[in-house]
Coordinates of N, CA and C and ligand atoms in Angstrom, one line a residue:
M203 N -24.2 -16.3 37.3 CA -25.5 -17.0 37.0 C -25.4 -18.5 36.9
L204 N -24.3 -18.9 36.2 CA -24.0 -20.4 36.0 C -22.5 -20.6 36.3
E205 N -22.3 -21.4 37.3 CA -20.9 -21.7 37.7 C -20.6 -23.2 37.5
I206 N -19.6 -23.5 36.6 CA -19.3 -24.9 36.4 C -17.9 -25.1 36.9
S207 N -17.7 -26.0 37.9 CA -16.4 -26.2 38.4 C -16.0 -27.6 38.4
G208 N -14.8 -27.9 37.9 CA -14.2 -29.2 37.9 C -15.0 -30.3 37.3
L209 N -15.8 -29.9 36.2 CA -16.8 -30.8 35.6 C -16.1 -31.8 34.7
S210 N -16.3 -33.1 35.0 CA -15.8 -34.2 34.1 C -17.0 -35.0 33.7
I211 N -17.0 -35.4 32.4 CA -18.2 -36.1 31.9 C -17.7 -37.3 31.0
R212 N -18.4 -38.4 31.2 CA -18.1 -39.6 30.3 C -19.4 -40.2 29.9
Y213 N -19.3 -41.1 28.9 CA -20.4 -41.9 28.5 C -20.2 -43.3 29.1
P214 N -21.2 -44.1 29.2 CA -21.0 -45.5 29.8 C -19.9 -46.1 29.0
G215 N -18.8 -46.6 29.6 CA -17.8 -47.4 29.0 C -16.7 -46.5 28.3
T216 N -16.8 -45.2 28.4 CA -15.7 -44.3 27.8 C -14.9 -43.7 29.0
P217 N -13.7 -43.3 28.7 CA -13.0 -42.4 29.6 C -13.7 -41.1 29.7
D218 N -13.2 -40.2 30.5 CA -13.8 -38.8 30.6 C -13.6 -38.2 29.2
I219 N -14.7 -37.7 28.7 CA -14.7 -37.0 27.4 C -14.5 -35.5 27.6
V220 N -15.0 -35.0 28.7 CA -14.7 -33.6 29.1 C -14.0 -33.7 30.5
R221 N -12.9 -33.0 30.6 CA -12.1 -33.1 31.8 C -11.9 -31.8 32.6
D222 N -12.4 -31.8 33.8 CA -12.1 -30.7 34.7 C -12.4 -29.3 34.1
L223 N -13.7 -29.2 33.7 CA -14.1 -28.0 33.0 C -14.5 -26.9 34.0
N224 N -14.0 -25.7 33.9 CA -14.4 -24.6 34.7 C -14.8 -23.4 33.9
L225 N -16.1 -23.1 34.0 CA -16.6 -21.9 33.3 C -17.5 -21.1 34.2
S226 N -17.5 -19.8 34.0 CA -18.4 -19.0 34.8 C -19.2 -18.0 33.8
L227 N -20.5 -18.1 33.9 CA -21.3 -17.3 33.0 C -22.0 -16.2 33.9
A228 N -21.6 -14.9 33.6 CA -22.3 -13.8 34.3 C -23.7 -13.6 33.8
E229 N -24.5 -13.1 34.6 CA -25.9 -12.8 34.2 C -25.9 -11.8 33.0
H230 N -26.9 -12.1 32.2 CA -27.1 -11.2 31.0 C -26.0 -11.2 30.0
T231 N -25.2 -12.2 29.9 CA -24.1 -12.3 29.0 C -24.2 -13.5 28.1
T232 N -23.5 -13.4 27.0 CA -23.4 -14.6 26.1 C -22.0 -15.2 26.2
F233 N -21.9 -16.5 26.4 CA -20.7 -17.2 26.4 C -20.6 -18.1 25.3
A234 N -19.5 -18.1 24.5 CA -19.4 -19.0 23.3 C -18.4 -20.1 23.6
L235 N -18.7 -21.3 23.4 CA -17.8 -22.4 23.5 C -17.6 -22.9 22.1
I236 N -16.3 -22.8 21.7 CA -16.0 -23.2 20.3 C -14.9 -24.3 20.4
G237 N -14.8 -25.0 19.3 CA -13.8 -26.1 19.3 C -14.2 -27.1 18.1
A238 N -13.2 -27.9 17.8 CA -13.4 -28.8 16.7 C -14.5 -29.9 16.9
N239 N -14.9 -30.6 15.9 CA -15.8 -31.7 16.0 C -15.2 -32.7 17.0
G240 N -16.1 -33.1 17.9 CA -15.7 -34.2 18.9 C -14.9 -33.6 20.1
A241 N -14.8 -32.3 20.2 CA -14.1 -31.8 21.4 C -14.8 -32.0 22.7
G242 N -16.1 -32.2 22.6 CA -16.9 -32.4 23.8 C -17.9 -31.3 24.1
K243 N -18.2 -30.4 23.1 CA -19.1 -29.3 23.3 C -20.5 -29.7 23.6
S244 N -21.0 -30.6 22.7 CA -22.4 -31.1 22.9 C -22.5 -31.9 24.2
T245 N -21.4 -32.7 24.5 CA -21.4 -33.5 25.7 C -21.6 -32.5 26.9
T246 N -20.9 -31.4 26.9 CA -21.0 -30.4 28.0 C -22.4 -29.9 28.1
L247 N -23.0 -29.6 27.0 CA -24.4 -29.0 27.1 C -25.4 -30.1 27.6
K248 N -25.2 -31.3 27.2 CA -26.1 -32.4 27.6 C -25.9 -32.6 29.2
A249 N -24.7 -32.5 29.7 CA -24.5 -32.7 31.1 C -25.2 -31.5 31.8
L250 N -25.0 -30.3 31.3 CA -25.6 -29.1 32.0 C -27.1 -29.2 32.0
A251 N -27.7 -29.8 30.9 CA -29.2 -30.0 30.9 C -29.7 -31.1 31.7
G252 N -28.7 -31.9 32.3 CA -29.1 -33.0 33.1 C -29.4 -34.3 32.4
L253 N -28.9 -34.4 31.1 CA -29.1 -35.6 30.3 C -28.0 -36.6 30.5
L254 N -26.9 -36.1 31.0 CA -25.7 -37.0 31.3 C -25.3 -36.6 32.8
R255 N -24.9 -37.7 33.5 CA -24.5 -37.4 34.9 C -22.9 -37.2 34.9
P256 N -22.4 -36.1 35.4 CA -21.0 -35.9 35.4 C -20.3 -36.9 36.3
S257 N -19.0 -37.2 36.0 CA -18.3 -38.1 36.9 C -17.6 -37.3 38.0
A258 N -17.5 -36.0 37.8 CA -16.9 -35.2 38.9 C -17.3 -33.8 38.6
G259 N -17.3 -33.0 39.7 CA -17.5 -31.5 39.5 C -18.9 -31.1 40.0
R260 N -19.1 -29.8 39.8 CA -20.3 -29.2 40.4 C -20.8 -28.1 39.4
V261 N -22.2 -28.0 39.4 CA -22.8 -26.9 38.6 C -23.7 -26.1 39.5
L262 N -23.5 -24.8 39.5 CA -24.4 -24.0 40.4 C -25.2 -23.1 39.5
L263 N -26.5 -23.0 39.7 CA -27.3 -22.1 38.9 C -27.8 -21.0 40.0
E264 N -27.5 -19.8 39.8 CA -27.8 -18.7 40.8 C -27.4 -19.2 42.2
G265 N -26.3 -19.8 42.3 CA -25.8 -20.2 43.6 C -26.3 -21.5 44.1
R266 N -27.3 -22.1 43.4 CA -27.9 -23.3 43.9 C -27.3 -24.5 43.2
D267 N -26.9 -25.5 44.0 CA -26.2 -26.7 43.4 C -27.3 -27.5 42.7
I268 N -27.1 -27.6 41.3 CA -28.0 -28.4 40.5 C -27.4 -29.7 39.9
T269 N -26.2 -30.0 40.4 CA -25.4 -31.1 39.8 C -26.2 -32.4 39.7
R270 N -27.0 -32.6 40.7 CA -27.8 -33.9 40.7 C -29.2 -33.7 40.4
M271 N -29.6 -32.6 39.9 CA -31.0 -32.3 39.7 C -31.5 -33.0 38.3
S272 N -32.7 -33.4 38.3 CA -33.2 -34.1 37.1 C -33.3 -33.1 35.9
A273 N -33.4 -33.6 34.7 CA -33.5 -32.7 33.6 C -34.7 -31.8 33.6
H274 N -35.9 -32.4 34.0 CA -37.1 -31.6 33.9 C -37.1 -30.5 35.0
R275 N -36.5 -30.8 36.2 CA -36.4 -29.8 37.2 C -35.5 -28.7 36.9
R276 N -34.5 -29.0 36.1 CA -33.6 -27.9 35.6 C -34.3 -27.0 34.7
V277 N -35.2 -27.5 33.9 CA -36.0 -26.6 33.0 C -36.8 -25.7 33.9
R278 N -37.4 -26.2 34.9 CA -38.2 -25.4 35.8 C -37.4 -24.4 36.5
A279 N -36.1 -24.8 36.8 CA -35.2 -23.9 37.5 C -34.6 -22.8 36.6
G280 N -34.9 -23.0 35.3 CA -34.5 -21.9 34.3 C -33.3 -22.2 33.4
L281 N -33.0 -23.5 33.3 CA -31.9 -23.9 32.4 C -32.5 -24.7 31.3
V282 N -32.4 -24.2 30.1 CA -33.1 -24.8 28.9 C -32.2 -25.0 27.8
L283 N -32.2 -26.3 27.3 CA -31.3 -26.6 26.2 C -32.1 -26.7 24.9
V284 N -31.6 -26.0 23.8 CA -32.1 -26.2 22.5 C -31.1 -27.1 21.8
P285 N -31.4 -28.4 21.6 CA -30.4 -29.3 21.1 C -30.0 -29.1 19.7
E286 N -28.9 -29.7 19.3 CA -28.5 -29.7 17.9 C -29.5 -30.4 17.0
G287 N -29.6 -29.9 15.8 CA -30.4 -30.6 14.8 C -31.9 -30.3 14.9
R288 N -32.2 -29.1 15.4 CA -33.6 -28.5 15.3 C -34.6 -29.6 15.7
A289 N -34.6 -29.9 16.9 CA -35.4 -31.0 17.4 C -36.9 -30.5 17.5
V290 N -37.5 -30.4 16.3 CA -38.9 -30.0 16.3 C -39.7 -31.3 16.0
L291 N -41.0 -31.2 16.3 CA -41.9 -32.4 16.0 C -42.5 -32.1 14.6
S292 N -41.9 -32.9 13.6 CA -42.1 -32.4 12.3 C -43.5 -32.6 11.8
R293 N -44.3 -33.5 12.3 CA -45.7 -33.7 11.8 C -46.6 -32.7 12.5
M294 N -46.2 -32.2 13.6 CA -47.1 -31.2 14.3 C -46.9 -29.8 13.6
S295 N -47.9 -29.0 13.8 CA -47.8 -27.6 13.2 C -46.9 -26.8 14.1
V296 N -46.6 -25.6 13.5 CA -45.8 -24.7 14.3 C -46.5 -24.3 15.6
R297 N -47.8 -24.1 15.5 CA -48.6 -23.7 16.7 C -48.5 -24.8 17.7
E298 N -48.7 -26.1 17.3 CA -48.7 -27.2 18.2 C -47.3 -27.3 18.9
N299 N -46.2 -27.2 18.1 CA -44.9 -27.2 18.7 C -44.7 -26.2 19.8
L300 N -45.2 -25.0 19.5 CA -45.1 -23.9 20.5 C -45.9 -24.2 21.7
L301 N -47.1 -24.7 21.5 CA -48.0 -24.9 22.6 C -47.5 -25.9 23.6
L302 N -46.6 -26.9 23.1 CA -46.0 -27.8 24.0 C -45.1 -27.2 25.0
A303 N -44.6 -26.0 24.6 CA -43.6 -25.4 25.5 C -44.4 -24.4 26.5
G304 N -45.5 -23.9 26.1 CA -46.2 -23.0 27.0 C -47.2 -22.2 26.3
T305 N -48.3 -21.8 27.0 CA -49.3 -21.1 26.4 C -49.1 -19.6 26.6
D306 N -48.2 -19.2 27.5 CA -48.0 -17.8 27.7 C -47.0 -17.3 26.7
Q307 N -47.5 -16.8 25.5 CA -46.5 -16.5 24.4 C -46.3 -14.9 24.4
N308 N -46.7 -14.3 25.5 CA -46.6 -12.9 25.6 C -45.3 -12.2 25.1
G309 N -45.5 -11.6 23.9 CA -44.3 -10.9 23.4 C -43.3 -11.7 22.7
I310 N -43.1 -12.9 23.1 CA -41.9 -13.7 22.6 C -42.0 -13.9 21.1
L311 N -43.3 -14.2 20.7 CA -43.4 -14.5 19.2 C -43.3 -13.3 18.3
D312 N -43.3 -12.1 18.9 CA -43.1 -10.9 18.1 C -41.7 -11.0 17.4
R313 N -40.8 -11.6 18.0 CA -39.4 -11.8 17.5 C -39.4 -12.8 16.3
F314 N -40.5 -13.5 16.1 CA -40.5 -14.6 15.1 C -41.6 -14.4 14.0
P315 N -41.6 -13.3 13.3 CA -42.6 -13.2 12.2 C -42.6 -14.4 11.3
I316 N -41.5 -15.0 11.1 CA -41.4 -16.1 10.2 C -42.3 -17.3 10.6
L317 N -42.4 -17.4 12.0 CA -43.2 -18.5 12.5 C -44.7 -18.1 12.5
T318 N -45.0 -16.9 12.8 CA -46.5 -16.6 12.8 C -47.0 -16.6 11.4
E319 N -46.2 -16.4 10.4 CA -46.6 -16.5 9.0 C -46.9 -18.0 8.6
R320 N -46.2 -18.9 9.3 CA -46.4 -20.3 9.0 C -47.1 -21.1 10.1
W321 N -48.0 -20.4 10.8 CA -48.6 -20.9 12.0 C -49.1 -22.3 11.9
N322 N -49.8 -22.6 10.9 CA -50.5 -23.9 10.8 C -49.8 -24.9 9.9
A323 N -48.6 -24.5 9.4 CA -47.8 -25.5 8.6 C -47.2 -26.5 9.5
A324 N -47.0 -27.7 8.9 CA -46.3 -28.8 9.6 C -44.8 -28.3 9.8
A325 N -44.3 -28.5 11.0 CA -42.9 -28.0 11.3 C -41.9 -28.6 10.3
G326 N -42.2 -29.9 9.9 CA -41.3 -30.6 9.0 C -41.2 -29.9 7.6
S327 N -42.3 -29.1 7.3 CA -42.3 -28.5 6.0 C -41.5 -27.1 6.0
L328 N -41.1 -26.7 7.1 CA -40.3 -25.4 7.2 C -38.9 -25.6 6.7
S329 N -38.3 -24.5 6.3 CA -36.8 -24.6 5.9 C -36.0 -24.9 7.1
G330 N -34.7 -25.2 6.9 CA -33.8 -25.5 8.0 C -33.8 -24.3 9.0
G331 N -33.6 -23.1 8.4 CA -33.5 -21.9 9.3 C -34.8 -21.7 10.1
E332 N -36.0 -21.9 9.4 CA -37.2 -21.7 10.1 C -37.4 -22.7 11.2
Q333 N -37.0 -24.0 11.0 CA -37.0 -25.0 12.0 C -36.1 -24.6 13.2
Q334 N -35.0 -24.0 12.9 CA -34.1 -23.6 14.0 C -34.7 -22.5 14.8
M335 N -35.4 -21.6 14.1 CA -36.1 -20.5 14.8 C -37.2 -21.0 15.7
L336 N -37.9 -22.1 15.2 CA -39.0 -22.7 15.9 C -38.4 -23.3 17.2
A337 N -37.3 -24.0 17.0 CA -36.7 -24.7 18.2 C -36.2 -23.7 19.2
I338 N -35.7 -22.5 18.8 CA -35.3 -21.5 19.7 C -36.5 -20.8 20.4
A339 N -37.6 -20.6 19.6 CA -38.8 -20.0 20.1 C -39.4 -20.9 21.2
R340 N -39.4 -22.2 20.9 CA -39.9 -23.1 21.9 C -39.1 -23.0 23.2
G341 N -37.7 -22.9 23.1 CA -36.9 -22.8 24.2 C -37.2 -21.5 25.0
L342 N -37.4 -20.4 24.3 CA -37.7 -19.2 25.0 C -39.1 -19.2 25.7
L343 N -40.0 -19.9 25.2 CA -41.3 -20.0 25.8 C -41.2 -20.7 27.2
L344 N -40.2 -21.4 27.4 CA -39.9 -22.0 28.7 C -39.4 -21.0 29.7
R345 N -39.2 -19.8 29.3 CA -38.7 -18.7 30.1 C -37.4 -19.0 30.8
P346 N -36.4 -19.3 30.0 CA -35.1 -19.6 30.6 C -34.4 -18.4 31.3
K347 N -33.6 -18.7 32.3 CA -32.7 -17.8 32.8 C -31.4 -18.0 32.0
V348 N -31.1 -19.2 31.7 CA -29.9 -19.6 30.9 C -30.4 -20.5 29.8
L349 N -30.1 -20.0 28.6 CA -30.4 -20.8 27.3 C -29.2 -21.4 26.8
L350 N -29.2 -22.7 26.6 CA -28.1 -23.5 26.1 C -28.4 -23.8 24.6
L351 N -27.5 -23.2 23.7 CA -27.8 -23.4 22.3 C -26.7 -24.3 21.7
D352 N -27.1 -25.4 21.1 CA -26.2 -26.3 20.5 C -26.2 -26.2 19.0
E353 N -25.1 -25.6 18.5 CA -24.9 -25.4 17.0 C -26.1 -24.9 16.3
P354 N -26.6 -23.7 16.7 CA -27.9 -23.2 16.1 C -27.7 -22.9 14.6
S355 N -26.5 -22.6 14.1 CA -26.3 -22.2 12.7 C -25.9 -23.3 11.8
L356 N -25.9 -24.5 12.4 CA -25.4 -25.7 11.6 C -26.3 -26.0 10.4
G357 N -25.7 -26.0 9.2 CA -26.4 -26.4 8.0 C -27.2 -25.3 7.4
L358 N -27.1 -24.1 8.0 CA -28.0 -23.0 7.5 C -27.2 -22.1 6.4
S359 N -27.9 -21.5 5.5 CA -27.3 -20.6 4.6 C -26.7 -19.4 5.4
P360 N -25.7 -18.8 4.8 CA -25.1 -17.6 5.5 C -26.2 -16.6 5.9
L361 N -27.2 -16.4 5.0 CA -28.2 -15.4 5.3 C -29.0 -15.8 6.6
M362 N -29.4 -17.1 6.6 CA -30.2 -17.6 7.7 C -29.4 -17.6 9.0
A363 N -28.1 -18.0 8.8 CA -27.2 -18.1 10.0 C -27.1 -16.7 10.6
G364 N -27.0 -15.7 9.7 CA -26.9 -14.3 10.2 C -28.2 -13.9 11.0
Q365 N -29.3 -14.4 10.5 CA -30.6 -14.1 11.3 C -30.6 -14.8 12.7
V366 N -30.0 -16.0 12.7 CA -29.9 -16.7 14.0 C -29.0 -16.0 14.9
F367 N -27.9 -15.5 14.4 CA -27.0 -14.7 15.3 C -27.6 -13.4 15.7
D368 N -28.3 -12.7 14.9 CA -29.0 -11.5 15.3 C -30.0 -11.8 16.4
L369 N -30.7 -13.0 16.3 CA -31.6 -13.4 17.3 C -30.9 -13.6 18.6
I370 N -29.8 -14.2 18.6 CA -29.0 -14.5 19.8 C -28.6 -13.1 20.5
K371 N -28.3 -12.1 19.7 CA -28.0 -10.8 20.3 C -29.3 -10.3 21.0
D372 N -30.4 -10.4 20.3 CA -31.7 -9.9 20.9 C -32.0 -10.7 22.2
I373 N -31.8 -12.0 22.2 CA -32.1 -12.8 23.4 C -31.3 -12.3 24.6
R374 N -30.0 -12.0 24.3 CA -29.1 -11.5 25.4 C -29.6 -10.1 25.8
A375 N -30.0 -9.2 24.8 CA -30.4 -7.9 25.1 C -31.7 -7.9 26.0
D376 N -32.5 -9.0 25.8 CA -33.7 -9.1 26.6 C -33.4 -9.6 28.1
G377 N -32.1 -9.9 28.3 CA -31.7 -10.3 29.7 C -31.5 -11.8 30.0
T378 N -31.5 -12.6 28.9 CA -31.3 -14.0 29.1 C -29.8 -14.3 28.9
T379 N -29.3 -15.1 29.8 CA -27.9 -15.5 29.7 C -27.8 -16.7 28.7
V380 N -26.8 -16.6 27.8 CA -26.8 -17.6 26.7 C -25.4 -18.3 26.7
L381 N -25.5 -19.7 26.7 CA -24.3 -20.5 26.4 C -24.4 -21.1 25.0
L382 N -23.5 -20.6 24.1 CA -23.6 -20.9 22.7 C -22.5 -21.8 22.3
V383 N -22.8 -23.0 21.8 CA -21.8 -23.9 21.2 C -21.9 -23.8 19.7
E384 N -20.8 -23.5 19.1 CA -20.8 -23.3 17.6 C -19.6 -23.8 16.9
Q385 N -19.8 -24.2 15.7 CA -18.7 -24.5 14.7 C -18.3 -23.2 14.0
N386 N -19.3 -22.3 13.9 CA -19.0 -21.0 13.2 C -18.4 -20.1 14.2
A387 N -17.1 -20.3 14.4 CA -16.4 -19.6 15.5 C -16.4 -18.1 15.3
R388 N -16.2 -17.7 14.1 CA -16.1 -16.3 13.8 C -17.3 -15.5 14.3
R389 N -18.5 -16.1 13.8 CA -19.7 -15.4 14.2 C -20.0 -15.5 15.6
A390 N -19.7 -16.7 16.2 CA -20.0 -16.9 17.6 C -19.2 -16.0 18.5
L391 N -17.9 -15.8 18.2 CA -17.1 -14.9 19.0 C -17.5 -13.5 18.8
A392 N -18.1 -13.2 17.6 CA -18.5 -11.8 17.4 C -19.7 -11.4 18.3
V393 N -20.5 -12.4 18.7 CA -21.7 -12.0 19.5 C -21.4 -12.3 21.0
A394 N -20.2 -12.9 21.3 CA -20.0 -13.4 22.7 C -19.3 -12.3 23.5
D395 N -19.8 -12.2 24.8 CA -19.1 -11.4 25.7 C -17.8 -12.1 26.2
R396 N -17.9 -13.4 26.5 CA -16.8 -14.2 26.8 C -16.8 -15.5 26.0
A397 N -15.7 -16.1 25.9 CA -15.6 -17.4 25.1 C -14.5 -18.3 25.6
A398 N -14.6 -19.5 25.3 CA -13.6 -20.5 25.6 C -13.4 -21.5 24.4
V399 N -12.2 -21.9 24.3 CA -11.9 -23.0 23.2 C -11.8 -24.3 24.0
L400 N -12.5 -25.3 23.5 CA -12.4 -26.6 24.0 C -11.7 -27.5 23.0
E401 N -10.6 -28.2 23.5 CA -9.9 -29.1 22.7 C -9.7 -30.4 23.4
L402 N -10.2 -31.5 22.8 CA -10.1 -32.8 23.4 C -10.6 -32.8 24.8
G403 N -11.7 -32.1 25.0 CA -12.4 -32.2 26.4 C -11.8 -31.3 27.4
A404 N -10.9 -30.4 27.0 CA -10.3 -29.5 28.0 C -10.2 -28.1 27.5
V405 N -10.4 -27.1 28.3 CA -10.4 -25.7 27.9 C -8.9 -25.3 27.7
T406 N -8.6 -24.8 26.5 CA -7.2 -24.4 26.2 C -7.0 -22.9 26.2
C407 N -8.1 -22.1 26.1 CA -8.0 -20.7 26.0 C -9.3 -20.0 26.3
T408 N -9.3 -19.0 27.1 CA -10.5 -18.2 27.4 C -10.2 -16.7 27.3
G409 N -11.3 -16.0 27.1 CA -11.1 -14.5 27.0 C -12.4 -13.9 26.6
T410 N -12.4 -12.6 26.3 CA -13.6 -12.0 25.7 C -13.7 -12.5 24.3
G411 N -14.9 -12.4 23.7 CA -15.1 -12.8 22.3 C -14.1 -12.0 21.4
A412 N -13.9 -10.7 21.7 CA -13.0 -9.9 20.9 C -11.5 -10.4 21.0
E413 N -11.1 -10.7 22.2 CA -9.8 -11.2 22.4 C -9.5 -12.5 21.7
L414 N -10.5 -13.4 21.7 CA -10.3 -14.7 21.0 C -10.3 -14.5 19.5
L415 N -11.1 -13.5 19.0 CA -11.1 -13.2 17.6 C -9.7 -12.7 17.1
D416 N -9.0 -12.0 18.0 CA -7.7 -11.4 17.7 C -6.6 -12.3 18.0
D417 N -6.8 -13.5 18.6 CA -5.8 -14.4 19.0 C -5.2 -15.1 17.8
Q418 N -3.9 -15.1 17.6 CA -3.3 -15.7 16.4 C -3.6 -17.2 16.3
A419 N -3.4 -17.9 17.5 CA -3.6 -19.3 17.5 C -5.0 -19.7 17.2
V420 N -5.9 -19.0 17.8 CA -7.4 -19.2 17.6 C -7.7 -19.0 16.2
A421 N -7.2 -17.9 15.6 CA -7.5 -17.6 14.2 C -7.0 -18.7 13.3
A422 N -5.8 -19.1 13.6 CA -5.2 -20.2 12.7 C -6.0 -21.5 12.8
A423 N -6.4 -21.8 14.0 CA -7.1 -23.1 14.1 C -8.6 -23.1 13.8
Y424 N -9.2 -22.0 14.1 CA -10.7 -22.0 14.0 C -11.3 -20.9 13.1
L425 N -10.5 -20.0 12.7 CA -11.1 -18.9 11.9 C -10.6 -19.0 10.4
G426 N -10.0 -20.1 10.1 CA -9.5 -20.3 8.7 C -8.3 -19.4 8.4
G427 N -7.6 -19.0 9.5 CA -6.4 -18.2 9.3 C -6.7 -16.8 9.0
R428 N -5.8 -15.9 9.0 CA -6.1 -14.5 8.6 C -4.9 -13.8 8.0
Ligands
ATP752 P1 -19.7 -32.1 17.4 O1 -19.8 -30.7 16.9 O2 -19.2 -33.0 16.4 O3 -21.0 -32.5 18.0 P2 -18.7 -31.8 20.0 O4 -17.5 -31.0 20.4 O5 -20.0 -31.4 20.3 O6 -18.6 -32.1 18.4 P3 -19.3 -34.2 21.3 O7 -20.5 -34.5 20.5 O8 -19.5 -33.7 22.7 O9 -18.4 -33.3 20.5 O10 -18.5 -35.6 21.4 C1 -17.3 -35.6 22.1 C2 -16.8 -37.1 22.1 O11 -17.7 -37.9 22.8 C3 -16.6 -37.7 20.8 O12 -15.3 -38.4 20.8 C4 -17.7 -38.6 20.6 O13 -17.3 -39.7 19.8 C5 -18.0 -39.0 22.0 N1 -19.4 -39.4 22.2 C6 -20.5 -38.6 21.9 N2 -21.6 -39.2 22.2 C7 -21.3 -40.4 22.7 C8 -22.0 -41.6 23.2 N3 -23.4 -41.5 23.3 N4 -21.3 -42.6 23.7 C9 -20.0 -42.7 23.6 N5 -19.2 -41.6 23.2 C10 -19.9 -40.5 22.7

């Protein structure tokens, strides 16, 4: 579904922050990208969404080369980013935030009772977890084939984080491919079909989510030891 080969990414005036990244996301699967702060996870998602131009490499979506495609055309092609930090429009209501993404809400909002209860509330008055749900709902209304989620559990209580991870399982079950970037490695690996560890801009380890959960080095570095 999404093939990333030899991708290198830098910001203006920096060396390559991500180097020679190769990832392959199969259809209807969840891929988790874990790694320490500053490893380049958000940078990778921004480049995939078309917000940064890679210095080398290729990205194929369903076999089609989208490496040079603009951000808004990527959304239309089915690649949607839910950025870090619950990027909702805080003065607008829940309803207005969702309308910006699409009027065809057929079935999607059934997954978000929390939002329909707060339909006319200003998005900024929602809890952190509710805002994250709103950001994800908005992403889903764009009907993605591949949903890129940047740190969806960041700053949430364990209970709310659990709800977000349950939602990610549902999204995958509905047939959407998910690329999940997370600090919460344990929970991310638990929902992931496949996963990779990014260290200083390069992949150091890949496997199934279960394999990485069982890996001693991964456990020591990212799961608080065991
Ligand atoms: P985090 O969880 O902290 O966001 P991350 O793995 O997502 O970590 P990135 O945000 O991708 O890491 O950052 C990777 C590196 O790129 C860091 O060293 C950061 O300082 C650098 N970086 C990020 N944004 C910019 C920018 N706009 N200009 C220059 N360097 C940047």
